[in-house]
CSV table of C-alpha atoms in Angstrom, one decimal:
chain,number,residue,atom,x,y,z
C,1,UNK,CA,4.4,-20.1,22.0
C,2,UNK,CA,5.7,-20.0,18.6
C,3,UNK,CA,2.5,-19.2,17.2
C,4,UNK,CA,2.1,-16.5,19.4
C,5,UNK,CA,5.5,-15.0,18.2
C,6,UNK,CA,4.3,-15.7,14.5
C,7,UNK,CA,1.2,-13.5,15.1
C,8,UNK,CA,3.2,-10.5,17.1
C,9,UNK,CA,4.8,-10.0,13.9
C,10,UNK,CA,1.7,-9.5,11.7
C,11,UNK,CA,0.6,-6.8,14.8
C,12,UNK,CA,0.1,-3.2,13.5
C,13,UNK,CA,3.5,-1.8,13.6
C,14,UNK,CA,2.5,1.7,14.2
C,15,UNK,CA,0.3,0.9,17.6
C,16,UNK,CA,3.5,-0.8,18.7
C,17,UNK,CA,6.2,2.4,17.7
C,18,UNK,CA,3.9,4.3,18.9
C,19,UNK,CA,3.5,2.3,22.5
C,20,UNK,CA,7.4,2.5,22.7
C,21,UNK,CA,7.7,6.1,22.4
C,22,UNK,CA,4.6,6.9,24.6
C,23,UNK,CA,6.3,5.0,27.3
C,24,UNK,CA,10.0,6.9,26.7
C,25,UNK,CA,7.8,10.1,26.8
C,26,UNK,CA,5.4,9.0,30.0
C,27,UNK,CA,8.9,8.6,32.1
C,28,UNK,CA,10.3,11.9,31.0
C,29,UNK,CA,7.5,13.7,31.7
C,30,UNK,CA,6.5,11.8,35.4
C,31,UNK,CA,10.0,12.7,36.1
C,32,UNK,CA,9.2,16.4,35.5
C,33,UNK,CA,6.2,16.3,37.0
C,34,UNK,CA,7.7,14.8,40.7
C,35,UNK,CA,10.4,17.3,40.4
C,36,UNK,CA,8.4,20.7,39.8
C,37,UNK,CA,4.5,19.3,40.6
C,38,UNK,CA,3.1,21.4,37.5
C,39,UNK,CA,-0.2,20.3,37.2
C,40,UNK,CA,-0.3,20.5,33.3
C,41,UNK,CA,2.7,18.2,33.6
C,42,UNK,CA,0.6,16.3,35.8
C,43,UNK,CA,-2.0,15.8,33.1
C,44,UNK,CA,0.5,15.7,30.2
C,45,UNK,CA,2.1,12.7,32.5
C,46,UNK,CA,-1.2,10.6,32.7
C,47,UNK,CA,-1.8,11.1,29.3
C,48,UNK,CA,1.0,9.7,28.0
C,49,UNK,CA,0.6,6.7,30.5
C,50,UNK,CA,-2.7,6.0,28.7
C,51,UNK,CA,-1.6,6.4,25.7
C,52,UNK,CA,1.5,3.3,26.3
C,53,UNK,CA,-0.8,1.2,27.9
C,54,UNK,CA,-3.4,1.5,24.6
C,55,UNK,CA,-1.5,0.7,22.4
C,56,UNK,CA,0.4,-1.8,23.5
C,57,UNK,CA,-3.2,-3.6,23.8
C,58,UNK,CA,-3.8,-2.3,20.7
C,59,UNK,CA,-0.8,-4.2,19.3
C,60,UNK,CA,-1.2,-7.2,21.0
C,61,UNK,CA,-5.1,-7.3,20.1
C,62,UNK,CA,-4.4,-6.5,16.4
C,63,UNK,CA,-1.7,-9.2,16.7
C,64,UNK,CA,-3.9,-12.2,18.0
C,65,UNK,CA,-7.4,-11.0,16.0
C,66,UNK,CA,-4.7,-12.9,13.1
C,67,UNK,CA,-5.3,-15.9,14.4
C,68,UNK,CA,-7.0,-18.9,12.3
C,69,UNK,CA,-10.5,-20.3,13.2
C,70,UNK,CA,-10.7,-23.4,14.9
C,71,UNK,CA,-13.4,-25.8,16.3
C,72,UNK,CA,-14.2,-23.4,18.9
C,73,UNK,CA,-14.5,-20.2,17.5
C,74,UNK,CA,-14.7,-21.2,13.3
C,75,UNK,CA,-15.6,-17.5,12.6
C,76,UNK,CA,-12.4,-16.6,13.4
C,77,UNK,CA,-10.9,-13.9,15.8
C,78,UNK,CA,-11.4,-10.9,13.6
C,79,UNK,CA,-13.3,-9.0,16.1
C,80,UNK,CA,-10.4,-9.2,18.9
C,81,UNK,CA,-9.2,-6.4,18.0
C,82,UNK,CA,-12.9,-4.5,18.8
C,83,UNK,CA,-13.1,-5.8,22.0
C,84,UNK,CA,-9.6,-5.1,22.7
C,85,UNK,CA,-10.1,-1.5,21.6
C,86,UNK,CA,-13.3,-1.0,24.0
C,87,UNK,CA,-11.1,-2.4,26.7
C,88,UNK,CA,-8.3,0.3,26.1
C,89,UNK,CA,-11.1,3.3,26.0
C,90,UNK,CA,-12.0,2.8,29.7
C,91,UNK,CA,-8.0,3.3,30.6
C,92,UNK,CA,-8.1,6.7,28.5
C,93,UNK,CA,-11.9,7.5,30.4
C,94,UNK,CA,-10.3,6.8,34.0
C,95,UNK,CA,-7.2,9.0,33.4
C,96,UNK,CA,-9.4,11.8,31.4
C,97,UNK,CA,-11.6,12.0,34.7
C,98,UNK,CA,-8.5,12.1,36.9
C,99,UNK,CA,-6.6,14.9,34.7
C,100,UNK,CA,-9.8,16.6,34.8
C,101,UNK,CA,-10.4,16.4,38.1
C,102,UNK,CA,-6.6,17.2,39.0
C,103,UNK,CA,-7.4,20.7,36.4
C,104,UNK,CA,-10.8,21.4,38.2
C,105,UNK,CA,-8.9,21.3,42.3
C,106,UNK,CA,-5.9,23.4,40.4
C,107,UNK,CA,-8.4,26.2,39.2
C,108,UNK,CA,-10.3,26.4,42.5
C,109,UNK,CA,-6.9,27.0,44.3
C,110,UNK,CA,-4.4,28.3,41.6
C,111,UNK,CA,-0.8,27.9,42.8
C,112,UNK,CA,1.8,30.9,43.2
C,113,UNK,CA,3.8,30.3,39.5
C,114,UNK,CA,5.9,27.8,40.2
C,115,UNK,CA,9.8,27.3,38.8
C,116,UNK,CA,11.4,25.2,37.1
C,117,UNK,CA,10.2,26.5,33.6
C,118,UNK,CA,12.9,26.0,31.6
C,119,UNK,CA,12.3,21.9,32.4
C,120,UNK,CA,8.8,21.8,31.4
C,121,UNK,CA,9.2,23.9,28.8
C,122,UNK,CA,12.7,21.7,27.4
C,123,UNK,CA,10.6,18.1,28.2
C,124,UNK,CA,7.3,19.7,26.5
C,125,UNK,CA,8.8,20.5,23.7
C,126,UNK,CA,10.6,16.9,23.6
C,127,UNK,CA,7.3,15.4,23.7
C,128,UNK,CA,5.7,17.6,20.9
C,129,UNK,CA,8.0,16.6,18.3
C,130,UNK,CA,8.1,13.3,19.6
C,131,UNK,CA,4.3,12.7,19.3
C,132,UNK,CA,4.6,14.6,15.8
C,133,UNK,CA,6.6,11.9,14.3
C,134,UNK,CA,4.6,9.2,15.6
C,135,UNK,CA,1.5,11.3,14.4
C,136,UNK,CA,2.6,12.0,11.0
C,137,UNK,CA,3.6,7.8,10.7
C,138,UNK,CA,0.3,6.8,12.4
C,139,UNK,CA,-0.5,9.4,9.2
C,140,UNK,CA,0.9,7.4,6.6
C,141,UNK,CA,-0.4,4.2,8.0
C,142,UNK,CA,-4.1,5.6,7.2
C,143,UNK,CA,-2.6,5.7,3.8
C,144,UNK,CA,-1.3,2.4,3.3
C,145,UNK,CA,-4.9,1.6,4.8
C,146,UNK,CA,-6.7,3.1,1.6
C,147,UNK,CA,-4.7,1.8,-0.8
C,148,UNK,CA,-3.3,5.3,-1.6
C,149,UNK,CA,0.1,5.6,-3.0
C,150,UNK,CA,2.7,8.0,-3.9
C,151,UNK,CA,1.2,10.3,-1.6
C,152,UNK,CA,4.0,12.6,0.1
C,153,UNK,CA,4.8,16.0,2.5
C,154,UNK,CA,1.7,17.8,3.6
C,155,UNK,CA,-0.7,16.1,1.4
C,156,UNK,CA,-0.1,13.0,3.7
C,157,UNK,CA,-1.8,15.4,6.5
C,158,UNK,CA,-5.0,16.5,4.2
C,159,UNK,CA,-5.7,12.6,2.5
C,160,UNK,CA,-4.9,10.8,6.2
C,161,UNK,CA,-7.3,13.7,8.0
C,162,UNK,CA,-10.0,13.4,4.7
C,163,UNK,CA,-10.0,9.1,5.0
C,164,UNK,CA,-9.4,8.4,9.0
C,165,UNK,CA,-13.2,6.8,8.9
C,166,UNK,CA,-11.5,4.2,6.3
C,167,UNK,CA,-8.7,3.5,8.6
C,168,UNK,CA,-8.4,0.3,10.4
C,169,UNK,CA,-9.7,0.4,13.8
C,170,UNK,CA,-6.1,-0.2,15.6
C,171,UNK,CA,-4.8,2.6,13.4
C,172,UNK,CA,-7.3,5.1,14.0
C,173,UNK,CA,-7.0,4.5,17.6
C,174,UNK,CA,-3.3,5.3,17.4
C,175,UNK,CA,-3.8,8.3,14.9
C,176,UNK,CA,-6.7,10.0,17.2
C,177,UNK,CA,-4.4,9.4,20.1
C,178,UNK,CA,-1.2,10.9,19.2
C,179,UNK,CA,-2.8,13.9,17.4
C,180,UNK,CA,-4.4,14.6,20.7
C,181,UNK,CA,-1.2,14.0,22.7
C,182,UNK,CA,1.0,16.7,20.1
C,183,UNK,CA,-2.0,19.1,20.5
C,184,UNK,CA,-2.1,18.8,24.2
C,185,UNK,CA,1.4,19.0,24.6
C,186,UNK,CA,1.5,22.7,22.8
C,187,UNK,CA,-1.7,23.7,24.9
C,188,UNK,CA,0.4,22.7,28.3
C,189,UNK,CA,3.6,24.5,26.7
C,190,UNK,CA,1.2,27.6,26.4
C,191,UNK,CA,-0.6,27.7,29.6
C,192,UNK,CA,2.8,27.1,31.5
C,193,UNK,CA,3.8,30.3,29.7
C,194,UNK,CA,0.9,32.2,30.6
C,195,UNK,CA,0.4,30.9,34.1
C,196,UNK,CA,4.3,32.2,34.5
C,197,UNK,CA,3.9,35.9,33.3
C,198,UNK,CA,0.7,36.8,33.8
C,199,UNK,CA,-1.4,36.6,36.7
C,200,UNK,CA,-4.0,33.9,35.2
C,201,UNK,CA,-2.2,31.7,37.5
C,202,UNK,CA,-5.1,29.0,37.2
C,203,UNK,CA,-4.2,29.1,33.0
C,204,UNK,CA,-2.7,25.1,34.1
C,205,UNK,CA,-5.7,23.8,35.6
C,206,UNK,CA,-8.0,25.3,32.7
C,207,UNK,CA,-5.4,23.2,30.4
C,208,UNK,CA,-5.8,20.2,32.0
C,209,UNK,CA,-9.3,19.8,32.0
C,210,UNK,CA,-8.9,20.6,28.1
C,211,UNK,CA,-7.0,17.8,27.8
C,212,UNK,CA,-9.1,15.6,29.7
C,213,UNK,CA,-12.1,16.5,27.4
C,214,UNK,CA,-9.7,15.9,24.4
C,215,UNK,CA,-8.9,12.6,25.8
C,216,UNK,CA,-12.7,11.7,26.4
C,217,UNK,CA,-13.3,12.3,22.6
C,218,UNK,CA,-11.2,9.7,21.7
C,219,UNK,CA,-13.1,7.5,24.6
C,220,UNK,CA,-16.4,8.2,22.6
C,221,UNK,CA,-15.1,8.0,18.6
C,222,UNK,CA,-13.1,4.9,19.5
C,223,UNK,CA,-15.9,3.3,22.1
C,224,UNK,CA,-18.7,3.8,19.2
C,225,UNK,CA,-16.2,2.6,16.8
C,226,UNK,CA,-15.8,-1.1,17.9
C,227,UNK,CA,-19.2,-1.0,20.0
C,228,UNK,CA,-20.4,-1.7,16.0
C,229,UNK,CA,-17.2,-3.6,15.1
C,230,UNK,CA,-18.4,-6.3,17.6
C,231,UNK,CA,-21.8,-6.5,16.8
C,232,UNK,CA,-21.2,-6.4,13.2
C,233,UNK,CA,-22.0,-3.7,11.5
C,234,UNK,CA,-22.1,-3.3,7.6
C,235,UNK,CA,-19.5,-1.7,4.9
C,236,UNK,CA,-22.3,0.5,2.7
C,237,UNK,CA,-19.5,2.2,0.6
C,238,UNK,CA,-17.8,-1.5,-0.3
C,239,UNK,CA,-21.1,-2.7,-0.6
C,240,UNK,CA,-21.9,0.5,-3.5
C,241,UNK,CA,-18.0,-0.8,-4.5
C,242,UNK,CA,-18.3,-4.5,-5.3
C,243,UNK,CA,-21.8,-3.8,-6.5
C,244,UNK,CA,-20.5,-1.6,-9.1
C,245,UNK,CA,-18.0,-4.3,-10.0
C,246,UNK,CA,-20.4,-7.0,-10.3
C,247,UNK,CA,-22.3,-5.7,-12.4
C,248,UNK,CA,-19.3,-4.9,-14.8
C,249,UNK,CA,-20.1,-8.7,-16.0
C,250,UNK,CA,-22.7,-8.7,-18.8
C,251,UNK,CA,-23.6,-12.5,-17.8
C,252,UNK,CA,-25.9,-10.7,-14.1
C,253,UNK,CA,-29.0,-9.8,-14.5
C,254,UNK,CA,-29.8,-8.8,-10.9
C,255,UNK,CA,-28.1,-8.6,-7.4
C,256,UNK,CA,-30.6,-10.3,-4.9
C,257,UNK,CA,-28.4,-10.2,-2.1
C,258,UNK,CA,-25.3,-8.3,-0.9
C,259,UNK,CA,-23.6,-7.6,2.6
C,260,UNK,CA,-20.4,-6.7,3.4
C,261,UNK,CA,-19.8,-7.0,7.2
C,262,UNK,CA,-16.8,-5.5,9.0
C,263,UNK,CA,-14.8,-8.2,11.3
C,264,UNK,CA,-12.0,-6.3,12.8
C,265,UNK,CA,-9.9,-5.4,10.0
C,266,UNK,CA,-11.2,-7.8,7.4
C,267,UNK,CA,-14.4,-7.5,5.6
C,268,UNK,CA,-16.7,-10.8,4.8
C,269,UNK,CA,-19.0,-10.5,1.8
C,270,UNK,CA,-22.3,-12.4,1.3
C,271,UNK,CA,-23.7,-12.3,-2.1
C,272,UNK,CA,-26.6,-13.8,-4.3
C,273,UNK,CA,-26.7,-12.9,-8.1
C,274,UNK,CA,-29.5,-13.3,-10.5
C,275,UNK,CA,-28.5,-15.1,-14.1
C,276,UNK,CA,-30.7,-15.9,-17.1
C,277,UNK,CA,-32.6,-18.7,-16.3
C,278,UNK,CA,-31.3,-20.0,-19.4
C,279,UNK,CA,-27.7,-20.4,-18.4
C,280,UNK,CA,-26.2,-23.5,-18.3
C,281,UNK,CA,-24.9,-24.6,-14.4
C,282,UNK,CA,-21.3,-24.8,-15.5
C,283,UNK,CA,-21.3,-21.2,-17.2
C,284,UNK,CA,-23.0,-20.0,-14.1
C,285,UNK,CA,-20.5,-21.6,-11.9
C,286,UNK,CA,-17.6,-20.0,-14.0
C,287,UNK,CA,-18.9,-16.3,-13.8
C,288,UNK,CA,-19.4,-16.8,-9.8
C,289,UNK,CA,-15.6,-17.9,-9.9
C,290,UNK,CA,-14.4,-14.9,-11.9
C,291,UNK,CA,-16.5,-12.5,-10.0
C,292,UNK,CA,-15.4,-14.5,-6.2
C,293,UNK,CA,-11.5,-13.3,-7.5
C,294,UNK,CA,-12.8,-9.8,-8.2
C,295,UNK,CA,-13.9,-9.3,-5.2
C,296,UNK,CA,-11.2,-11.2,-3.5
C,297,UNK,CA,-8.9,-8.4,-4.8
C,298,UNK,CA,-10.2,-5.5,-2.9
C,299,UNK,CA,-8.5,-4.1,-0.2
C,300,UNK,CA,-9.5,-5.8,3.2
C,301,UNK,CA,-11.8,-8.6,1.6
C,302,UNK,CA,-11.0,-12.1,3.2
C,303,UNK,CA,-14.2,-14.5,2.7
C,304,UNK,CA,-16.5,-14.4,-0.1
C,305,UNK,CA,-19.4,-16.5,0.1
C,306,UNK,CA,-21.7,-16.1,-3.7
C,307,UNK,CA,-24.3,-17.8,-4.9
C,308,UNK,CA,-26.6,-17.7,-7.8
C,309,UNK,CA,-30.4,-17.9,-8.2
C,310,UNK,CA,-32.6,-17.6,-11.7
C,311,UNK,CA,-33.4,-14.3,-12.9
C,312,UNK,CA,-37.2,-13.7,-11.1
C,313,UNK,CA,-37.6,-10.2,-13.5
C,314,UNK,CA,-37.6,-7.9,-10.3
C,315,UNK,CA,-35.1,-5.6,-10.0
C,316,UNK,CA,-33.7,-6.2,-6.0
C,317,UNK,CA,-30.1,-4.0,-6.8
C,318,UNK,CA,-30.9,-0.5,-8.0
C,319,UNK,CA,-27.4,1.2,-8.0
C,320,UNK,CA,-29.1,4.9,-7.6
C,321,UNK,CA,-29.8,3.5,-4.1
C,322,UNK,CA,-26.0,2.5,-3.7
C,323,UNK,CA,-24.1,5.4,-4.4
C,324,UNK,CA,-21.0,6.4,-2.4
C-alpha cells in the first residue's frame, strides 16, 4: 500500500486537477439539467461525466506505468498508461453516441423554448472559465513536456497548440479534452440563446450532436495514439536527434543501428556504432560511456542499450535520410 501511495504522487498532476474540477462541473451542470431538462445541458452534463472518469484513469494509469520492473514483467510498466488511455476512449465513444443520439431525438421533435435561461446560461458560463483554466494549465504542461521555458501569456496557446504531438500521452489526453469541453460549453451557451429568441427551436439538438462528434475526435486522436503506444511504435524525430549528437564525437565512423521506441512516457534507445577497427577496446568502451550520458540527458530517455562494432566502410546512417 505504501508503494501504491509513493507512485500516486509521481501521477500527472494535471489529469488529476483536471478530474477534480470536471467532477465539480459534471454535478453543477446534472443539477441544471434535472431542473430545466435542456438538452444541450443534457450533453454538456455527459460530457463532463466523461471527462472526470478519464482522467481520473488517466491519473491513476500515469501513476502505476511508474512502477519498477520485476520478475514478471522486467520491461517494466511503461505502456500502462496506453492501455489505460484506450480504456478511457471507449467511456468518451459511449457518451459521444448517447449525446448524439439525445441531439438527433431533440432535432426530430424540437421542444417549445424552454425557461430557466438565466441558469444555464449562469452554470455555462461557470463551466467555460472553469474548463479555460484547466485548459490553459493542461497548456503549460505540454510545455514542461518539451522542455520549453520561459514561455508566458498567449504564446503558451501558440507553442502548446504547435508541439501537442510531443506531448505525453496522459497530457494530451487531458489537453484535447478540456479544449473540447471550453469549446462545447460556448457552443451550448450559443444555441440556448438562439433556440430562446428565434424560432430554430431545434438550434440545442444540432449542438449536441456537435459536441458528440467533437467528443468522438478525441476517441479517434487518443485511440490511434496509444493503439501505437502499445505496440511500440518508433520516435523518428529523437531518432534524427540523438543521431545528430552522436555523431558530434569525432571517435564514430558509422551508425549501424538506431531505434528509439516510445514506452508510455519514456523512450528506450537501441544503438550500434561503427569505430576504427584500429581502436583499442578500452578507448572504445570510454566513448560508448560518454555518448550512453549524452543520450541519457535528453528529455524522456530512460534505458540506453549501445554497443559497438568495427568500421565495415559502408555507410548504414546517412543523416540526409534523418532529418526533422
Amino acid at each position: 500500500m505504501n508503494e501504491f501511495f509513493a507512485l500516486l504522487k509521481k501521477g500527472n498532476r494535471p489529469a488529476l486537477l483536471a478530474s477534480i474540477m470536471n467532477g465539480a462541473i459534471a454535478v453543477m451542470k446534472a443539477i441544471a439539467f434535472f431542473i430545466t431538462g435542456n438538452v444541450a445541458m443534457f450533453a454538456e452534463t455527459m460530457h463532463s461525466i466523461g471527462d472526470t472518469a478519464n482522467q481520473f484513469f488517466v491519473f491513476i494509469g500515469s501513476a502505476l506505468s511508474n512502477k519498477a520492473p520485476t520478475d514478471r514483467f522486467p520491461h517494466g510498466f511503461a505502456r500502462l498508461v496506453n492501455l489505460v488511455l484506450l480504456g478511457a476512449v471507449l467511456i468518451v465513444g459511449i457518451l459521444a453516441y448517447e449525446t448524439i443520439k439525445e441531439g438527433i431525438h431533440h432535432i426530430t421533435s424540437p421542444p417549445e423554448a424552454g425557461s430557466w435561461l438565466w441558469l444555464n446560461l449562469l452554470v455555462l458560463g461557470i463551466a467555460t472559465i472553469l474548463e479555460a483554466i484547466v485548459l490553459y494549465k493542461a497548456m503549460k504542461e505540454v510545455i514542461a513536456d518539451i522542455g520549453e521555458e520561459n514561455v508566458k501569456g498567449f504564446k503558451v496557446v501558440k507553442v502548446s497548440l504547435a508541439n501537442l504531438g510531443n506531448a505525453k500521452p496522459a497530457t494530451k489526453l487531458v489537453f484535447l479534452e478540456d479544449m473540447v469541453a471550453t469549446f462545447g460549453a460556448i457552443i451550448a451557451i450559443i444555441s440556448i440563446l438562439i433556440a430562446t429568441y428565434t424560432p430554430f427551436h431545434a438550434a440545442e439538438g444540432y449542438a449536441s450532436v456537435v459536441i458528440g462528434l467533437m467528443l468522438f475526435y478525441v476517441v479517434g486522436r487518443i485511440f490511434l495514439d496509444n493503439a501505437a503506444g502499445v505496440l511500440g511504435v518508433a520516435d523518428e524525430e529523437m531518432e534524427a536527434k540523438i543521431g545528430e549528437l552522436v555523431f558530434e564525437d569525432t571517435h564514430v565512423r558509422d551508425i549501424k543501428k538506431l531505434m528509439v521506441i516510445k514506452e508510455g512516457e519514456e523512450l528506450h534507445v537501441e544503438l550500434k556504432i561503427e569505430f576504427d577497427p584500429e581502436m583499442s577496446i578500452e578507448k572504445a568502451s570510454d566513448v560508448l560511456k560518454v555518448i550512453e550520458r549524452k543520450i541519457l540527458r535528453e528529455r524522456g530517455v530512460t534505458e540506453v542499450i549501445i554497443e559497438s562494432d568495427k568500421d565495415d566502410h559502408e555507410l548504414s546512417w546517412n543523416p540526409d535520410d534523418h532529418e526533422e
